[in-house]
PDB file of C-alpha atoms in Angstrom:
ATOM      1  CA  ILE Z 387     -59.819-196.015 161.768  1.00  0.00           C
ATOM      2  CA  LYS Z 388     -59.236-198.922 159.873  1.00  0.00           C
ATOM      3  CA  THR Z 389     -55.332-199.273 160.563  1.00  0.00           C
ATOM      4  CA  THR Z 390     -53.145-202.154 159.571  1.00  0.00           C
ATOM      5  CA  LEU Z 391     -48.720-202.081 160.664  1.00  0.00           C
ATOM      6  CA  ILE Z 392     -46.476-203.810 158.817  1.00  0.00           C
ATOM      7  CA  ASP Z 393     -43.026-204.926 160.083  1.00  0.00           C
ATOM      8  CA  THR Z 394     -40.490-204.999 158.315  1.00  0.00           C
ATOM      9  CA  ASP Z 395     -37.672-205.331 160.588  1.00  0.00           C
ATOM     10  CA  ILE Z 396     -37.099-209.122 160.084  1.00  0.00           C
ATOM     11  CA  ARG Z 397     -34.381-209.392 162.379  1.00  0.00           C
ATOM     12  CA  LYS Z 398     -35.086-207.892 165.860  1.00  0.00           C
ATOM     13  CA  LYS Z 399     -38.989-208.418 164.588  1.00  0.00           C
ATOM     14  CA  ASP Z 400     -40.277-205.804 168.063  1.00  0.00           C
ATOM     15  CA  ILE Z 401     -44.188-205.371 166.883  1.00  0.00           C
ATOM     16  CA  TYR Z 402     -44.310-209.005 167.630  1.00  0.00           C
ATOM     17  CA  TYR Z 403     -43.872-208.016 171.383  1.00  0.00           C
ATOM     18  CA  SER Z 404     -46.087-205.260 171.808  1.00  0.00           C
ATOM     19  CA  PHE Z 405     -49.392-206.832 171.049  1.00  0.00           C
ATOM     20  CA  PRO Z 406     -51.293-209.809 171.732  1.00  0.00           C
ATOM     21  CA  ILE Z 407     -50.041-212.595 169.549  1.00  0.00           C
ATOM     22  CA  ASP Z 408     -49.827-215.978 169.987  1.00  0.00           C
ATOM     23  CA  THR Z 409     -48.474-216.889 167.117  1.00  0.00           C
ATOM     24  CA  ALA Z 410     -47.344-214.896 164.121  1.00  0.00           C
ATOM     25  CA  GLU Z 411     -46.790-216.446 160.252  1.00  0.00           C
ATOM     26  CA  CYS Z 412     -47.430-213.605 157.377  1.00  0.00           C
ATOM     27  CA  LEU Z 413     -45.017-212.383 156.924  1.00  0.00           C
ATOM     28  CA  SER Z 414     -42.611-215.513 156.069  1.00  0.00           C
ATOM     29  CA  LYS Z 415     -45.687-215.989 153.552  1.00  0.00           C
ATOM     30  CA  ILE Z 416     -46.805-213.105 151.048  1.00  0.00           C
ATOM     31  CA  SER Z 417     -43.758-214.371 148.249  1.00  0.00           C
ATOM     32  CA  SER Z 418     -46.445-217.286 147.961  1.00  0.00           C
ATOM     33  CA  THR Z 419     -49.816-215.694 148.880  1.00  0.00           C
ATOM     34  CA  GLU Z 420     -52.168-213.536 146.238  1.00  0.00           C
ATOM     35  CA  ASP Z 421     -54.200-211.951 149.171  1.00  0.00           C
ATOM     36  CA  VAL Z 422     -52.278-210.765 150.553  1.00  0.00           C
ATOM     37  CA  THR Z 423     -54.340-209.185 153.561  1.00  0.00           C
ATOM     38  CA  LYS Z 424     -55.973-212.682 154.461  1.00  0.00           C
ATOM     39  CA  LEU Z 425     -52.244-213.075 156.177  1.00  0.00           C
ATOM     40  CA  GLY Z 426     -52.880-210.315 158.733  1.00  0.00           C
ATOM     41  CA  ILE Z 427     -53.681-211.083 162.629  1.00  0.00           C
ATOM     42  CA  PRO Z 428     -56.236-208.984 163.246  1.00  0.00           C
ATOM     43  CA  VAL Z 429     -55.248-207.307 167.079  1.00  0.00           C
ATOM     44  CA  HIS Z 430     -58.380-205.680 166.986  1.00  0.00           C
ATOM     45  CA  LYS Z 431     -61.162-204.961 164.642  1.00  0.00           C
ATOM     46  CA  ASN Z 432     -59.333-201.904 163.124  1.00  0.00           C
ATOM     47  CA  LEU Z 433     -55.403-203.425 163.623  1.00  0.00           C
ATOM     48  CA  LYS Z 434     -54.533-205.578 161.442  1.00  0.00           C
ATOM     49  CA  VAL Z 435     -50.741-206.443 162.025  1.00  0.00           C
ATOM     50  CA  TYR Z 436     -47.817-208.019 159.909  1.00  0.00           C
ATOM     51  CA  THR Z 437     -45.658-209.684 161.597  1.00  0.00           C
ATOM     52  CA  GLU Z 438     -43.520-213.027 162.939  1.00  0.00           C
ATOM     53  CA  HIS Z 439     -42.098-214.787 165.472  1.00  0.00           C
ATOM     54  CA  LYS Z 440     -38.800-214.592 166.514  1.00  0.00           C
ATOM     55  CA  ASP Z 441     -38.038-218.077 165.679  1.00  0.00           C
ATOM     56  CA  VAL Z 442     -39.404-217.681 162.151  1.00  0.00           C
ATOM     57  CA  GLN Z 443     -37.264-216.728 159.241  1.00  0.00           C
ATOM     58  CA  VAL Z 444     -38.637-214.754 156.590  1.00  0.00           C
ATOM     59  CA  SER Z 445     -37.372-214.065 153.505  1.00  0.00           C
ATOM     60  CA  PHE Z 446     -39.564-211.740 150.712  1.00  0.00           C
ATOM     61  CA  GLU Z 447     -39.212-209.331 147.569  1.00  0.00           C
ATOM     62  CA  LEU Z 448     -39.662-205.711 147.298  1.00  0.00           C
ATOM     63  CA  TYR Z 449     -42.521-207.009 145.343  1.00  0.00           C
ATOM     64  CA  ASP Z 450     -43.296-208.491 147.778  1.00  0.00           C
ATOM     65  CA  LEU Z 451     -43.418-205.276 150.347  1.00  0.00           C
ATOM     66  CA  VAL Z 452     -45.259-203.108 147.559  1.00  0.00           C
ATOM     67  CA  LYS Z 453     -47.789-205.559 147.281  1.00  0.00           C
ATOM     68  CA  LEU Z 454     -48.005-205.770 150.467  1.00  0.00           C
ATOM     69  CA  ILE Z 455     -48.794-201.627 151.612  1.00  0.00           C
ATOM     70  CA  THR Z 456     -50.665-201.246 148.218  1.00  0.00           C
ATOM     71  CA  ALA Z 457     -52.687-204.143 149.473  1.00  0.00           C
ATOM     72  CA  SER Z 458     -53.458-202.616 152.764  1.00  0.00           C
ATOM     73  CA  LYS Z 459     -53.718-199.445 151.342  1.00  0.00           C
ATOM     74  CA  ARG Z 460     -57.044-200.286 149.578  1.00  0.00           C
ATOM     75  CA  ILE Z 461     -58.745-201.434 152.868  1.00  0.00           C
ATOM     76  CA  SER Z 462     -57.691-200.104 155.215  1.00  0.00           C
ATOM     77  CA  GLN Z 463     -57.096-196.085 156.105  1.00  0.00           C
ATOM     78  CA  VAL Z 464     -54.141-195.743 157.964  1.00  0.00           C
ATOM     79  CA  VAL Z 465     -51.204-197.956 157.146  1.00  0.00           C
ATOM     80  CA  ILE Z 466     -48.508-198.141 159.147  1.00  0.00           C
ATOM     81  CA  VAL Z 467     -44.990-199.905 158.309  1.00  0.00           C
ATOM     82  CA  ASP Z 468     -41.918-200.055 160.653  1.00  0.00           C
ATOM     83  CA  LEU Z 469     -39.654-199.301 158.007  1.00  0.00           C
ATOM     84  CA  ASP Z 470     -36.049-201.837 159.559  1.00  0.00           C
ATOM     85  CA  TRP Z 471     -32.580-199.380 157.908  1.00  0.00           C
ATOM     86  CA  ASN Z 472     -30.922-202.411 157.380  1.00  0.00           C
ATOM     87  CA  LEU Z 473     -33.581-203.719 153.863  1.00  0.00           C
ATOM     88  CA  ASP Z 474     -31.680-203.100 150.814  1.00  0.00           C
ATOM     89  CA  SER Z 475     -31.702-199.387 150.357  1.00  0.00           C
ATOM     90  CA  GLU Z 476     -33.435-199.773 147.097  1.00  0.00           C
ATOM     91  CA  ALA Z 477     -36.250-200.682 148.876  1.00  0.00           C
ATOM     92  CA  VAL Z 478     -36.165-198.102 151.501  1.00  0.00           C
ATOM     93  CA  LYS Z 479     -36.565-195.652 148.786  1.00  0.00           C
ATOM     94  CA  ASN Z 480     -39.171-197.445 147.299  1.00  0.00           C
ATOM     95  CA  VAL Z 481     -41.088-197.716 150.364  1.00  0.00           C
ATOM     96  CA  LEU Z 482     -39.856-194.195 151.186  1.00  0.00           C
ATOM     97  CA  GLU Z 483     -41.490-192.610 147.650  1.00  0.00           C
ATOM     98  CA  ILE Z 484     -45.260-194.117 148.077  1.00  0.00           C
ATOM     99  CA  ALA Z 485     -45.445-193.079 151.824  1.00  0.00           C
ATOM    100  CA  ASP Z 486     -48.287-189.923 152.507  1.00  0.00           C
ATOM    101  CA  ASN Z 487     -46.436-189.034 155.565  1.00  0.00           C
ATOM    102  CA  ILE Z 488     -43.128-190.031 156.983  1.00  0.00           C
ATOM    103  CA  LEU Z 489     -42.322-190.314 160.670  1.00  0.00           C
ATOM    104  CA  VAL Z 490     -38.830-190.780 161.927  1.00  0.00           C
ATOM    105  CA  VAL Z 491     -38.260-191.970 165.341  1.00  0.00           C
ATOM    106  CA  VAL Z 492     -34.882-191.383 166.887  1.00  0.00           C
ATOM    107  CA  ASP Z 493     -33.732-191.787 170.823  1.00  0.00           C
ATOM    108  CA  GLN Z 494     -32.959-188.158 172.756  1.00  0.00           C
ATOM    109  CA  LYS Z 495     -29.065-189.039 172.655  1.00  0.00           C
ATOM    110  CA  VAL Z 496     -27.076-186.397 171.608  1.00  0.00           C
ATOM    111  CA  THR Z 497     -24.737-189.612 168.960  1.00  0.00           C
ATOM    112  CA  THR Z 498     -27.636-190.360 168.032  1.00  0.00           C
ATOM    113  CA  LEU Z 499     -30.108-187.150 166.702  1.00  0.00           C
ATOM    114  CA  ASN Z 500     -25.670-186.540 165.016  1.00  0.00           C
ATOM    115  CA  ARG Z 501     -26.219-189.708 162.969  1.00  0.00           C
ATOM    116  CA  VAL Z 502     -28.960-189.853 162.452  1.00  0.00           C
ATOM    117  CA  PRO Z 503     -29.487-187.141 159.827  1.00  0.00           C
ATOM    118  CA  GLU Z 504     -26.224-187.963 158.241  1.00  0.00           C
ATOM    119  CA  GLU Z 505     -27.402-191.852 157.153  1.00  0.00           C
ATOM    120  CA  LEU Z 506     -31.058-190.230 155.665  1.00  0.00           C
ATOM    121  CA  TYR Z 507     -28.579-188.657 153.288  1.00  0.00           C
ATOM    122  CA  THR Z 508     -28.848-191.267 151.181  1.00  0.00           C
ATOM    123  CA  TYR Z 509     -32.135-191.320 151.071  1.00  0.00           C
ATOM    124  CA  ARG Z 510     -32.101-187.086 151.434  1.00  0.00           C
ATOM    125  CA  ASN Z 511     -34.547-187.318 147.945  1.00  0.00           C
ATOM    126  CA  GLN Z 512     -37.449-189.120 149.005  1.00  0.00           C
ATOM    127  CA  LEU Z 513     -37.084-187.180 152.973  1.00  0.00           C
ATOM    128  CA  GLN Z 514     -38.633-183.657 151.750  1.00  0.00           C
ATOM    129  CA  ALA Z 515     -40.368-183.561 155.219  1.00  0.00           C
ATOM    130  CA  ILE Z 516     -40.422-185.148 158.201  1.00  0.00           C
ATOM    131  CA  ASP Z 517     -41.909-185.618 161.328  1.00  0.00           C
ATOM    132  CA  LEU Z 518     -39.616-186.601 164.579  1.00  0.00           C
ATOM    133  CA  VAL Z 519     -41.146-188.419 167.293  1.00  0.00           C
ATOM    134  CA  VAL Z 520     -38.676-188.890 169.976  1.00  0.00           C
ATOM    135  CA  ASN Z 521     -38.376-191.942 171.745  1.00  0.00           C
ATOM    136  CA  ARG Z 522     -36.561-192.086 175.679  1.00  0.00           C
ATOM    137  CA  PHE Z 523     -37.546-188.664 175.927  1.00  0.00           C
ATOM    138  CA  TYR Z 524     -36.620-185.767 179.091  1.00  0.00           C
ATOM    139  CA  ASN Z 525     -36.563-182.512 179.183  1.00  0.00           C
ATOM    140  CA  ILE Z 526     -33.302-181.353 179.463  1.00  0.00           C
ATOM    141  CA  LYS Z 527     -31.538-177.898 178.837  1.00  0.00           C
ATOM    142  CA  HIS Z 528     -29.452-177.405 174.875  1.00  0.00           C
ATOM    143  CA  LEU Z 529     -32.177-180.696 173.604  1.00  0.00           C
ATOM    144  CA  GLU Z 530     -36.015-179.200 174.424  1.00  0.00           C
ATOM    145  CA  LYS Z 531     -38.666-180.721 171.783  1.00  0.00           C
ATOM    146  CA  ASP Z 532     -38.080-177.314 170.360  1.00  0.00           C
ATOM    147  CA  ARG Z 533     -34.853-177.514 169.588  1.00  0.00           C
ATOM    148  CA  VAL Z 534     -34.450-181.450 168.721  1.00  0.00           C
ATOM    149  CA  ALA Z 535     -35.386-180.551 164.785  1.00  0.00           C
ATOM    150  CA  ASP Z 536     -32.167-178.567 164.986  1.00  0.00           C
ATOM    151  CA  PHE Z 537     -29.911-181.360 164.179  1.00  0.00           C
ATOM    152  CA  PHE Z 538     -31.819-182.028 160.697  1.00  0.00           C
ATOM    153  CA  ARG Z 539     -30.879-178.644 159.464  1.00  0.00           C
ATOM    154  CA  GLU Z 540     -26.972-177.877 157.623  1.00  0.00           C
ATOM    155  CA  ILE Z 541     -26.249-182.036 157.989  1.00  0.00           C
ATOM    156  CA  GLU Z 542     -22.943-181.931 156.722  1.00  0.00           C
ATOM    157  CA  ILE Z 543     -21.336-184.821 153.720  1.00  0.00           C
ATOM    158  CA  TYR Z 544     -18.125-183.615 152.746  1.00  0.00           C
ATOM    159  CA  ASN Z 545     -16.103-180.950 151.739  1.00  0.00           C
ATOM    160  CA  GLY Z 546     -18.428-178.316 153.601  1.00  0.00           C
ATOM    161  CA  LYS Z 547     -21.305-179.370 151.401  1.00  0.00           C
ATOM    162  CA  THR Z 548     -24.681-179.923 153.900  1.00  0.00           C
ATOM    163  CA  PHE Z 549     -28.135-180.343 153.506  1.00  0.00           C
ATOM    164  CA  ASP Z 550     -31.841-179.891 155.637  1.00  0.00           C
ATOM    165  CA  ILE Z 551     -34.898-182.139 156.660  1.00  0.00           C
ATOM    166  CA  ARG Z 552     -37.559-179.744 156.953  1.00  0.00           C
ATOM    167  CA  VAL Z 553     -39.181-181.238 160.289  1.00  0.00           C
ATOM    168  CA  ASN Z 554     -42.772-180.306 160.590  1.00  0.00           C
ATOM    169  CA  ARG Z 555     -43.696-181.176 164.162  1.00  0.00           C
ATOM    170  CA  VAL Z 556     -41.901-182.970 166.985  1.00  0.00           C
ATOM    171  CA  PHE Z 557     -44.109-185.434 169.515  1.00  0.00           C
ATOM    172  CA  THR Z 558     -42.428-186.759 172.209  1.00  0.00           C
ATOM    173  CA  ILE Z 559     -42.654-190.195 174.177  1.00  0.00           C
ATOM    174  CA  SER Z 560     -41.431-188.961 177.489  1.00  0.00           C
ATOM    175  CA  ASP Z 561     -38.636-191.828 179.144  1.00  0.00           C
ATOM    176  CA  ASP Z 562     -40.837-193.838 181.562  1.00  0.00           C
ATOM    177  CA  ALA Z 563     -38.729-197.118 181.611  1.00  0.00           C
ATOM    178  CA  LYS Z 564     -41.153-198.622 184.698  1.00  0.00           C
ATOM    179  CA  SER Z 565     -44.671-197.758 182.571  1.00  0.00           C
ATOM    180  CA  VAL Z 566     -42.287-199.483 179.431  1.00  0.00           C
ATOM    181  CA  LEU Z 567     -40.885-203.299 180.761  1.00  0.00           C
ATOM    182  CA  GLN Z 568     -44.655-203.295 183.015  1.00  0.00           C
ATOM    183  CA  GLY Z 569     -46.428-203.082 179.301  1.00  0.00           C
ATOM    184  CA  LEU Z 570     -44.154-205.287 177.868  1.00  0.00           C
ATOM    185  CA  ALA Z 571     -44.928-207.586 181.118  1.00  0.00           C
ATOM    186  CA  GLU Z 572     -48.478-207.904 180.943  1.00  0.00           C
ATOM    187  CA  ARG Z 573     -48.665-207.294 177.106  1.00  0.00           C
ATOM    188  CA  VAL Z 574     -50.557-204.563 177.285  1.00  0.00           C
ATOM    189  CA  PRO Z 575     -49.990-200.906 175.737  1.00  0.00           C
ATOM    190  CA  ALA Z 576     -47.118-198.993 177.928  1.00  0.00           C
ATOM    191  CA  ILE Z 577     -46.774-195.478 176.316  1.00  0.00           C
ATOM    192  CA  ASP Z 578     -48.943-191.506 177.637  1.00  0.00           C
ATOM    193  CA  ILE Z 579     -48.318-188.987 175.165  1.00  0.00           C
ATOM    194  CA  THR Z 580     -50.397-186.438 175.967  1.00  0.00           C
ATOM    195  CA  ASP Z 581     -48.793-184.328 173.357  1.00  0.00           C
TER     196      ASP Z 581
END
């Protein structure tokens, strides 16, 4: 499947370290390039990545990001946007509005599972339904896979008002630090997703 992966987290730039990429200067150039699809880094014949090294300064406008996503949709069957929630809220809303599917990734911690749904309130109109990926998953009582979606129901905002985010499916990634560290050291995929 022809896939494009776009990293909008211009502070951490974690995606850069997940692939065997020596240099990356593509996101910093999208404002000044007409055909942005030529800037992507081919990682595999079916995978193109847009990211930057941590030392490269990146700044782009919402228009540039939407241009990149739209152009990527023309050449790929799947476009994955690693969305940085620290982007301007209007930028996040615009990206969510053009998304065909929204995948929210959360760590399996009660503090995170309590906080993330409240933070999503700003985007409630764009988040009619989501799929949920629970990272660092370990099957423990009260946080089983089937119960994690409960954190996204009846989310209290203020004055007793609540809202829901419909969770279609829940996927889990096991808590396996050894495989993750080994994968990072060897720059190979480190996660085995069984479900």
